[in-house]
XYZ file of C-alpha atoms in Angstrom:
669
model
C -124.219 89.468 -207.842
C -122.895 90.080 -211.374
C -123.848 91.643 -214.985
C -122.692 90.524 -217.700
C -119.092 91.641 -219.684
C -120.217 93.120 -222.573
C -123.110 94.513 -221.230
C -123.110 96.538 -218.088
C -122.144 100.318 -218.336
C -120.303 100.224 -215.264
C -116.622 101.070 -214.457
C -114.769 104.818 -214.429
C -113.790 106.896 -217.966
C -113.379 110.566 -217.951
C -116.496 113.029 -220.066
C -113.189 113.974 -222.084
C -112.874 110.889 -224.075
C -116.356 111.647 -225.875
C -114.797 114.483 -227.948
C -113.096 112.003 -230.059
C -113.368 108.197 -228.556
C -115.423 106.034 -231.010
C -116.185 103.054 -228.664
C -119.739 103.116 -227.776
C -119.035 101.142 -224.723
C -116.380 102.312 -223.095
C -117.973 105.863 -223.229
C -120.921 104.340 -221.897
C -119.375 102.531 -219.073
C -118.442 106.706 -217.690
C -120.579 107.961 -215.632
C -120.749 111.153 -216.577
C -121.848 110.609 -219.838
C -125.300 109.366 -220.852
C -125.068 108.384 -224.901
C -127.803 106.102 -224.940
C -130.980 105.812 -223.814
C -131.052 102.768 -221.375
C -127.663 104.329 -220.467
C -125.816 101.182 -221.613
C -126.397 97.705 -223.987
C -128.051 95.840 -220.317
C -130.654 98.728 -220.291
C -129.910 99.101 -216.497
C -130.686 102.574 -216.394
C -128.207 103.097 -213.395
C -125.779 105.771 -212.734
C -122.412 105.056 -210.699
C -122.764 109.026 -210.122
C -123.284 109.260 -205.930
C -122.699 112.484 -205.110
C -126.660 112.866 -204.768
C -126.885 110.995 -202.105
C -129.816 110.178 -199.389
C -128.510 112.942 -197.103
C -128.609 115.648 -199.139
C -130.651 115.326 -201.727
C -133.049 117.374 -199.690
C -130.372 120.205 -201.166
C -131.838 119.431 -204.730
C -132.312 122.796 -206.526
C -133.506 123.443 -209.958
C -130.277 124.724 -212.063
C -131.844 125.340 -215.160
C -134.389 125.052 -218.211
C -135.310 124.835 -221.641
C -138.745 124.933 -223.034
C -138.763 122.834 -226.802
C -141.617 125.167 -228.078
C -144.136 121.579 -228.287
C -146.318 121.322 -225.933
C -147.235 117.583 -226.295
C -145.898 114.536 -224.799
C -142.701 115.057 -223.950
C -140.777 111.352 -223.475
C -137.525 112.139 -225.057
C -134.781 111.024 -222.761
C -131.754 113.458 -222.106
C -129.008 112.263 -224.197
C -125.056 113.841 -222.892
C -122.347 112.868 -224.553
C -119.320 115.146 -223.811
C -120.449 118.309 -221.904
C -123.348 118.691 -224.700
C -127.366 117.778 -223.968
C -129.272 117.033 -227.238
C -132.948 116.690 -226.426
C -135.907 115.297 -229.393
C -139.333 117.028 -229.114
C -142.516 115.353 -229.878
C -143.170 116.441 -234.278
C -142.401 118.363 -235.593
C -139.059 115.950 -233.895
C -136.507 118.793 -233.844
C -133.044 117.927 -232.450
C -131.780 120.254 -230.123
C -127.890 120.643 -228.864
C -127.379 122.702 -224.458
C -124.347 122.554 -223.305
C -125.183 120.434 -220.141
C -123.713 122.652 -217.271
C -125.110 126.226 -218.547
C -127.927 125.139 -221.012
C -126.591 127.240 -223.319
C -128.449 126.528 -226.685
C -125.737 125.660 -229.165
C -128.031 124.383 -232.198
C -131.037 123.336 -233.336
C -131.594 121.014 -236.318
C -134.913 121.344 -237.406
C -135.791 118.133 -239.565
C -138.820 118.937 -242.902
C -141.243 116.304 -240.883
C -144.490 115.581 -242.345
C -147.292 117.838 -240.866
C -149.517 114.925 -242.241
C -148.103 112.729 -239.802
C -149.668 113.670 -236.567
C -153.224 112.269 -238.123
C -151.601 108.785 -237.877
C -150.295 108.556 -234.970
C -152.352 106.372 -232.486
C -151.086 107.672 -229.891
C -149.724 111.624 -229.321
C -146.758 112.645 -232.109
C -144.257 112.005 -229.311
C -140.898 110.717 -229.551
C -138.782 108.865 -227.106
C -135.192 109.785 -227.708
C -131.951 109.398 -229.810
C -128.774 107.490 -229.956
C -125.159 108.279 -230.652
C -122.272 107.073 -232.211
C -119.150 108.013 -233.106
C -119.703 111.503 -233.943
C -123.571 111.382 -234.427
C -127.077 112.091 -233.179
C -129.209 109.243 -234.801
C -132.874 109.644 -234.084
C -136.219 109.036 -235.467
C -139.133 111.498 -237.173
C -142.769 111.208 -237.124
C -142.851 110.294 -241.125
C -140.586 107.719 -241.389
C -137.834 109.349 -241.673
C -134.163 107.828 -240.115
C -132.133 110.431 -239.796
C -127.887 110.915 -238.475
C -126.667 114.424 -238.098
C -123.223 115.429 -237.274
C -122.712 115.574 -233.252
C -120.549 119.137 -233.064
C -122.555 120.665 -235.903
C -125.607 119.837 -236.102
C -125.575 119.426 -240.279
C -127.672 116.060 -241.927
C -124.802 113.622 -242.650
C -127.854 111.261 -244.295
C -131.172 110.187 -244.013
C -133.366 107.554 -244.757
C -136.767 107.228 -245.772
C -138.629 103.641 -244.196
C -142.010 103.919 -244.300
C -145.102 105.549 -245.703
C -147.691 107.302 -243.171
C -150.715 107.009 -245.832
C -150.288 103.164 -244.786
C -150.616 104.587 -240.738
C -147.048 104.342 -239.788
C -145.326 105.971 -237.596
C -141.623 105.992 -235.581
C -141.552 107.014 -232.452
C -138.728 104.451 -230.873
C -135.626 105.590 -229.860
C -132.695 103.742 -231.760
C -129.975 101.573 -231.107
C -126.306 101.669 -232.124
C -124.428 98.960 -231.763
C -121.711 96.768 -234.432
C -122.488 99.791 -237.182
C -125.940 99.679 -237.114
C -128.595 101.748 -236.254
C -131.549 99.419 -235.613
C -134.720 101.242 -235.352
C -138.962 100.087 -235.902
C -142.474 100.964 -236.746
C -144.972 101.838 -234.918
C -148.730 101.852 -236.783
C -150.175 98.147 -235.046
C -153.996 100.221 -234.540
C -153.700 101.457 -238.175
C -152.886 97.393 -239.091
C -149.423 98.496 -240.236
C -147.227 95.350 -240.476
C -144.156 95.404 -237.894
C -140.436 95.136 -238.481
C -137.039 95.679 -237.343
C -134.458 97.225 -239.862
C -130.948 98.314 -239.533
C -129.301 100.798 -241.414
C -125.457 101.059 -242.071
C -124.985 104.234 -239.522
C -122.288 105.370 -241.925
C -124.694 106.138 -244.562
C -128.223 105.840 -243.765
C -128.626 101.998 -245.943
C -130.895 99.643 -244.719
C -128.616 96.339 -243.700
C -130.855 93.887 -242.905
C -135.604 94.293 -242.675
C -136.344 91.802 -240.103
C -140.653 91.503 -240.102
C -142.439 90.810 -237.481
C -144.884 88.670 -239.452
C -145.178 86.575 -243.051
C -142.755 84.111 -244.337
C -139.821 82.658 -242.308
C -137.845 84.589 -244.759
C -139.341 87.553 -244.684
C -138.920 87.087 -240.218
C -135.444 86.154 -240.435
C -135.647 82.707 -239.291
C -133.288 80.224 -240.202
C -131.512 76.288 -239.628
C -129.565 78.286 -236.775
C -133.637 78.539 -235.035
C -134.008 77.609 -231.739
C -137.672 78.552 -230.321
C -137.284 77.230 -226.024
C -140.818 75.600 -226.615
C -142.327 72.511 -229.370
C -145.501 74.532 -229.834
C -143.022 77.689 -231.262
C -141.473 75.482 -233.817
C -142.327 75.090 -237.555
C -142.217 76.968 -241.009
C -143.882 79.688 -242.095
C -145.765 79.631 -238.883
C -146.028 84.009 -239.265
C -148.460 82.640 -242.288
C -149.702 79.709 -241.063
C -150.948 81.331 -237.423
C -152.720 83.287 -239.289
C -156.576 83.302 -241.039
C -155.313 83.797 -245.337
C -153.159 87.053 -245.616
C -154.586 88.789 -242.094
C -150.743 88.587 -241.757
C -150.613 91.041 -243.668
C -151.998 93.632 -241.925
C -151.260 91.980 -238.533
C -149.617 94.650 -236.498
C -146.382 93.081 -234.190
C -144.845 96.321 -235.056
C -141.619 97.335 -232.964
C -141.404 100.526 -231.855
C -140.035 99.806 -227.081
C -137.158 98.658 -226.184
C -133.743 96.956 -227.882
C -130.824 95.485 -225.836
C -127.393 93.930 -227.308
C -125.329 91.661 -225.276
C -122.216 91.682 -226.875
C -120.619 88.903 -225.499
C -123.231 86.921 -227.717
C -123.885 89.829 -230.544
C -127.780 88.919 -229.865
C -129.824 92.060 -229.814
C -133.124 91.645 -227.744
C -136.368 93.451 -227.961
C -140.085 92.432 -227.438
C -142.767 92.683 -230.756
C -146.145 94.619 -230.496
C -149.620 93.463 -230.535
C -151.383 91.902 -233.439
C -154.516 93.633 -235.286
C -157.207 94.570 -235.006
C -157.704 93.959 -231.295
C -160.933 91.946 -231.884
C -159.398 88.803 -231.446
C -162.390 87.060 -233.682
C -161.050 88.307 -236.493
C -157.581 86.504 -236.184
C -157.864 82.739 -235.412
C -154.308 81.570 -234.329
C -151.138 82.244 -232.587
C -151.042 85.038 -234.315
C -146.809 84.926 -234.824
C -144.478 86.148 -234.181
C -146.940 89.266 -232.955
C -146.062 89.973 -229.180
C -142.889 87.776 -228.874
C -139.665 88.719 -227.367
C -136.406 88.350 -230.271
C -132.831 87.316 -229.498
C -130.932 88.004 -233.146
C -127.962 88.107 -234.026
C -127.163 91.950 -234.774
C -125.071 91.675 -238.201
C -127.133 89.288 -240.285
C -130.229 89.473 -238.425
C -131.110 86.400 -238.335
C -133.081 84.905 -235.247
C -132.080 82.585 -232.674
C -134.694 82.132 -230.603
C -138.328 83.649 -229.874
C -140.555 83.505 -227.178
C -144.234 84.476 -227.563
C -145.815 86.029 -224.305
C -149.623 86.607 -225.673
C -150.432 83.853 -228.504
C -153.235 85.445 -229.550
C -152.927 88.276 -227.897
C -156.570 88.542 -226.283
C -155.858 92.100 -225.014
C -153.597 94.380 -226.679
C -151.526 93.025 -224.941
C -147.992 94.734 -226.472
C -144.565 92.284 -225.916
C -142.517 95.712 -226.405
C -141.292 96.153 -223.144
C -137.394 96.818 -221.904
C -135.526 93.644 -221.528
C -133.096 93.992 -219.384
C -129.779 91.514 -218.973
C -127.523 90.334 -216.346
C -125.949 87.441 -214.960
C -127.638 86.595 -211.161
C -127.626 83.660 -209.036
C -130.421 81.799 -208.868
C -130.586 78.781 -207.495
C -127.615 78.666 -206.555
C -126.404 78.648 -209.784
C -124.755 81.591 -211.688
C -127.775 82.145 -214.756
C -127.124 84.928 -217.809
C -130.912 86.241 -217.407
C -133.319 88.421 -219.030
C -135.744 90.212 -217.004
C -138.873 91.731 -218.699
C -141.480 93.060 -216.477
C -144.477 92.397 -219.074
C -147.743 94.280 -219.155
C -149.493 90.939 -219.242
C -148.644 91.509 -215.115
C -145.906 89.118 -215.427
C -142.982 89.932 -214.310
C -140.564 87.682 -216.963
C -137.475 85.935 -215.771
C -135.558 84.046 -218.801
C -132.707 82.196 -220.121
C -131.397 85.084 -223.057
C -129.338 82.303 -224.586
C -132.230 79.599 -224.448
C -135.547 82.128 -224.422
C -136.617 79.374 -221.567
C -138.482 80.397 -218.871
C -137.021 80.160 -215.213
C -139.849 82.278 -213.364
C -142.847 84.179 -214.456
C -144.535 85.709 -211.835
C -147.648 88.394 -211.552
C -146.644 91.512 -209.925
C -150.282 93.790 -210.382
C -153.135 92.968 -210.523
C -154.226 89.650 -213.601
C -157.586 89.043 -213.949
C -157.081 88.071 -217.351
C -154.656 85.093 -217.183
C -154.581 82.432 -214.474
C -150.684 81.863 -214.679
C -147.955 80.864 -217.312
C -147.625 77.094 -218.139
C -143.955 76.452 -217.396
C -143.874 73.775 -219.120
C -144.977 75.010 -222.121
C -143.678 78.801 -221.833
C -147.705 79.872 -222.910
C -150.346 81.834 -220.858
C -152.951 80.210 -219.445
C -156.291 82.965 -220.556
C -158.868 83.725 -218.142
C -161.778 81.291 -220.353
C -164.880 83.152 -218.666
C -163.487 86.884 -219.640
C -163.247 85.435 -223.595
C -164.137 88.902 -225.800
C -167.286 87.678 -227.735
C -168.127 89.430 -230.275
C -170.777 92.727 -228.806
C -170.651 91.400 -225.875
C -168.953 93.254 -222.999
C -166.320 92.116 -220.841
C -165.665 93.497 -217.440
C -163.344 93.281 -214.981
C -160.569 92.366 -217.285
C -157.152 93.273 -215.260
C -154.571 94.570 -216.318
C -156.123 96.922 -219.255
C -154.504 97.321 -222.622
C -151.756 99.611 -221.494
C -150.957 96.718 -219.242
C -149.136 96.678 -215.634
C -146.489 98.362 -217.930
C -146.136 100.352 -220.939
C -142.777 100.868 -222.606
C -141.546 103.384 -218.968
C -138.685 101.867 -218.705
C -137.720 100.279 -215.645
C -133.363 100.549 -213.474
C -131.458 97.961 -212.183
C -129.086 98.905 -209.289
C -125.988 96.509 -208.327
C -126.272 97.810 -205.428
C -129.631 96.632 -203.690
C -129.586 94.269 -205.921
C -133.290 95.527 -206.525
C -135.660 96.335 -210.846
C -137.409 99.683 -209.943
C -140.444 99.638 -211.915
C -143.145 102.310 -212.354
C -145.911 101.267 -214.151
C -149.788 101.427 -213.742
C -153.044 99.804 -212.107
C -155.689 99.250 -213.890
C -158.861 97.957 -215.539
C -160.902 98.209 -218.477
C -164.469 96.380 -220.089
C -164.061 95.596 -223.434
C -166.789 94.651 -226.223
C -165.504 93.313 -230.027
C -166.360 93.997 -233.229
C -166.557 93.261 -236.650
C -163.995 96.611 -238.324
C -162.734 96.266 -241.695
C -159.357 97.104 -242.921
C -158.615 100.594 -245.129
C -155.160 101.657 -245.021
C -154.409 104.618 -243.021
C -157.827 104.376 -240.627
C -157.782 103.064 -237.057
C -157.987 99.447 -237.177
C -159.639 98.328 -233.756
C -163.331 96.429 -233.330
C -163.303 97.182 -229.723
C -164.780 99.809 -227.486
C -162.556 100.243 -224.848
C -163.613 101.760 -220.704
C -160.204 101.898 -218.633
C -160.928 102.687 -214.836
C -158.717 102.178 -211.564
C -157.892 99.123 -210.659
C -158.597 97.163 -207.131
C -157.812 99.051 -203.859
C -158.472 102.904 -202.838
C -157.945 104.059 -205.839
C -154.943 104.512 -206.968
C -153.987 104.754 -210.493
C -150.391 104.045 -210.460
C -147.380 102.316 -208.434
C -143.453 102.832 -208.587
C -142.699 99.907 -207.317
C -138.951 98.164 -206.480
C -138.319 94.315 -207.321
C -136.764 91.376 -206.820
C -135.995 89.354 -209.522
C -134.642 86.321 -207.138
C -136.755 86.179 -204.506
C -139.992 87.142 -207.054
C -141.480 89.451 -204.753
C -142.539 93.147 -204.625
C -140.341 94.564 -201.874
C -141.861 98.647 -201.384
C -144.225 100.018 -203.713
C -145.611 103.673 -203.468
C -149.289 103.716 -204.978
C -149.847 107.305 -206.718
C -153.067 108.744 -207.829
C -152.683 108.797 -212.022
C -150.796 105.761 -213.403
C -146.339 106.528 -213.666
C -146.104 106.497 -217.362
C -142.775 107.973 -217.247
C -139.261 106.241 -216.623
C -137.058 105.897 -214.384
C -133.123 106.083 -213.321
C -131.586 104.832 -210.209
C -127.529 105.613 -208.966
C -125.145 104.614 -206.869
C -126.340 107.165 -204.014
C -129.056 104.948 -203.499
C -131.425 107.284 -205.313
C -134.429 106.337 -207.910
C -136.151 109.146 -209.395
C -139.290 109.250 -211.359
C -142.132 111.799 -212.088
C -146.090 111.506 -212.134
C -148.767 112.205 -214.272
C -150.135 115.325 -211.708
C -146.653 117.642 -211.813
C -144.051 115.526 -209.107
C -140.317 114.956 -210.135
C -139.617 112.512 -206.869
C -136.623 111.051 -205.262
C -136.173 107.533 -203.817
C -134.772 105.914 -200.979
C -133.669 102.777 -202.678
C -133.465 100.504 -200.629
C -136.941 101.491 -198.176
C -139.354 103.772 -200.487
C -139.171 106.453 -198.687
C -139.686 109.900 -200.231
C -136.856 111.705 -199.797
C -137.549 115.404 -202.327
C -139.681 116.249 -204.711
C -140.653 119.270 -207.287
C -143.965 120.353 -208.783
C -143.601 120.814 -212.493
C -145.066 123.403 -215.013
C -146.025 120.061 -216.539
C -146.743 116.622 -215.465
C -144.302 113.977 -216.303
C -144.320 111.513 -219.186
C -140.951 111.505 -220.199
C -137.285 109.434 -218.859
C -134.700 110.644 -216.628
C -131.213 110.739 -217.159
C -127.854 111.668 -214.686
C -124.592 112.856 -215.476
C -122.062 115.159 -214.802
C -120.952 118.246 -215.709
C -117.974 120.900 -216.713
C -117.764 122.237 -212.954
C -118.054 118.455 -211.184
C -121.853 118.802 -210.726
C -124.105 115.599 -210.940
C -127.256 117.259 -212.420
C -130.977 114.968 -212.588
C -132.551 115.972 -216.171
C -135.864 114.946 -217.176
C -138.710 116.756 -219.402
C -141.832 117.718 -218.404
C -145.085 117.596 -220.594
C -147.881 115.297 -219.953
C -149.198 112.888 -223.200
C -148.817 110.563 -224.917
C -151.528 107.826 -224.834
C -152.120 108.393 -221.449
C -152.267 111.792 -220.935
C -153.740 112.451 -224.145
C -156.676 113.772 -221.899
C -155.145 117.063 -221.202
C -152.555 117.763 -224.233
C -154.572 116.992 -227.000
C -158.637 118.711 -226.698
C -160.101 115.309 -225.918
C -163.923 115.372 -224.308
C -162.619 113.966 -220.749
C -167.233 112.886 -220.918
C -166.147 110.592 -224.048
C -164.717 107.612 -221.655
C -163.715 105.684 -225.082
C -161.582 108.466 -226.330
C -157.897 107.641 -226.653
C -158.485 103.931 -227.601
C -160.005 104.068 -223.896
C -157.434 105.709 -221.551
C -160.053 108.243 -221.355
C -162.074 106.922 -218.699
C -158.928 106.257 -216.519
C -157.322 109.489 -216.580
C -161.026 112.009 -217.014
C -159.880 114.615 -214.156
C -155.815 114.621 -215.310
C -156.882 118.199 -217.069
C -157.202 119.115 -213.036
C -154.201 118.883 -212.366
C -152.481 119.563 -215.676
C -151.635 120.386 -219.570
C -149.544 120.109 -222.139
C -145.918 121.546 -221.374
C -142.109 121.693 -223.141
C -140.050 122.104 -220.298
C -136.258 120.524 -219.974
C -135.597 120.187 -215.893
C -132.266 120.149 -214.943
C -131.455 119.803 -211.389
C -128.002 119.835 -209.259
C -127.034 120.113 -205.613
C -125.838 123.684 -204.846
C -121.674 124.423 -204.989
C -120.677 120.503 -205.288
C -122.686 119.570 -202.954
C -121.784 118.180 -199.786
C -124.487 119.239 -197.962
C -126.923 117.388 -194.956
C -130.632 116.690 -195.720
C -132.879 119.766 -195.282
C -135.260 119.899 -193.082
C -139.040 119.740 -194.992
C -140.269 122.895 -195.762
C -142.729 123.522 -198.436
C -146.430 121.874 -198.719
C -146.139 118.630 -199.012
C -148.268 117.551 -202.114
C -149.057 113.728 -203.036
C -146.467 111.500 -201.929
C -147.871 108.516 -202.661
C -148.678 105.445 -200.163
C -145.492 103.711 -199.363
C -146.435 99.927 -199.025
C -144.594 98.721 -196.240
C -143.274 94.898 -195.572
C -145.956 93.791 -198.852
C -146.789 90.053 -199.106
C -145.277 88.061 -200.863
C -146.804 87.831 -205.325
C -147.818 84.895 -205.982
C -145.779 82.833 -208.714
C -147.125 81.592 -211.734
C -149.707 79.175 -212.683
C -151.650 80.699 -209.323
C -155.160 81.683 -209.510
C -154.044 83.850 -207.263
C -154.132 88.179 -208.671
C -150.882 88.972 -207.109
C -151.992 92.332 -206.130
C -149.620 92.040 -203.260
C -149.872 95.061 -201.654
C -150.780 96.403 -198.432
C -152.047 99.844 -197.718
C -149.761 101.794 -195.570
C -149.321 105.401 -194.010
C -148.313 108.213 -195.461
C -143.915 108.292 -195.382
C -143.077 112.722 -194.833
C -140.274 114.062 -197.519
C -137.563 115.103 -196.624
C -136.593 118.031 -198.888
C -138.275 121.238 -199.836
C -138.413 122.078 -203.459
C -142.320 121.648 -204.030
C -143.451 125.066 -205.270
C -144.395 125.370 -208.712
C -143.109 129.158 -208.264
C -139.350 127.407 -207.986
C -139.435 127.490 -211.041
C -137.879 130.994 -212.324
C -138.960 130.987 -216.043
C -138.273 129.175 -219.545
C -135.749 129.415 -221.939
C -137.192 129.920 -225.411
C -135.692 127.544 -228.084
C -134.339 130.221 -230.256
C -131.187 131.678 -231.091
C -130.140 134.604 -228.283
C -128.237 137.444 -228.613
C -124.676 136.522 -228.471
C -124.968 132.950 -227.764
C -123.585 132.121 -230.550
C -125.943 129.510 -231.341
C -126.874 127.920 -234.810
C -130.275 126.657 -236.510
C -129.836 123.754 -239.216
C -132.487 123.528 -241.589
C -132.498 119.961 -243.094
C -132.925 119.679 -246.824
C -136.313 119.052 -248.616
C -137.148 115.316 -249.652
């Protein structure tokens, strides 16, 4: 089972090449470093390091900590270039450079991020991380600036303003850098912001091209080479004609998720967000090109193909989730594919050269749809759940965050499995009329979310076989699993829970081998790297928040179930488990990691409920729910580290005497 020759970041290399190397693809192949959010262009989030494995992960211990000083949602991933780690905090979006082995603070870049941006961010003031290339760190600020910072000194190289917060626009996504361009996108679909993806020159910050998600073919960058896989997406100016008059101007489709890149074809792949408003009665038509996966030429931005996952989206089922680029043997033939665990609840396997579906299989409870028509490519809505004005429609699954939201998956070429953190939520939905006022919520819906069918679990961490189209194993969690994941050559998958557990799982069996109780819940993304001392490290930010955890860190009233766009109903009890936090946690084995597995120690806590031999999920087109999960018995942990008192204290994000740290303040804008 192979992965694309230019897309998979695998192979050897030394961390020293980061100091002078400019070939980002080569750097991403170095297992000692983590130079882009998804580890590599293919988006596998797979590390070739194997010092930490099933035999010794029980000895994993806290190596060092750091606080970024802002107790809001921590979704950023730690980057490691050479022996320097870079993390981005929530608003005001300070960038920290740390010694990746010792945790010593090197410098802080503090942009003058507008305070008013907090007031228009729909779902917490989060940031999903930075990217590196050619001696520079690139990231976005909440007030719509893309910035480039010198990776050694922390001095600003350039900044580019890309939007106006007064319209409701913000920026939260992590950039992708390829072919000398920095690809960035907008947020704000819940405020009627018209979405776009923009390519910036990485040396100057100047706009190279911008592709809008709605509007004319000229605006969307659709030309003569555009070949959609299905006929219903063919036609002129469908980004206007599939909307009521002028509604495309406030139609959403923001690009706040993930971008993948295939150097062989020179195509970038990404998805667009939901249409606005949520009330579908105010926007008849398919509402192209929202909830759409695009393939675009990286140099020109021109679209090669597009596939809309949810035409005339009824339930806020954005299409921003990551796509993982693989070469897989399917039905005896090697195929260039992309895998997308969708918010709709379907696992899409697609031909990445054409955009045509290979399979679409439910991986969680689905009542909102009846399947996916494999001939036309269109998802089939459940007409019994049509959201009419003033009518409360009940038992819609998945809820607006979907069966999986932005939290990224990981792929292991060792097990040939995709590791998927996701939620298990349903909802009641009531549509209402809403008018557009720039910079204010543009929803037209009241939502109440709650746990899906089962014993009350609201999240799941699962392993999925995309060739056999089935769930191999799964761990049920009390709350949505809103953290990302990483999988390693040591056959370990790491993920965090909202109730403060960081876990190491056997990637083959799903057994929980080790866990650590953190100061706050996890909604961040782990990364794995090698320090200058030769040890393998695992890093993740602890700090609950985001859309899912707003009730715990944003002082919302847990009694108001429709708060946080309805998510409060699903997580009313979260404040009893955690509050907001700002702690970077870095773990390693003692003395190089040649020990053996430790016996259980400490309080085992909530290990989740691994599901043994779940029945296969049903194929697309079936009326079955696709829940595909039978109850299993709890599995014991193999390692200690569960005691909260194991954290000795936090290192303040400030200069310390004799540390040589430097604080860089960006010029006013």
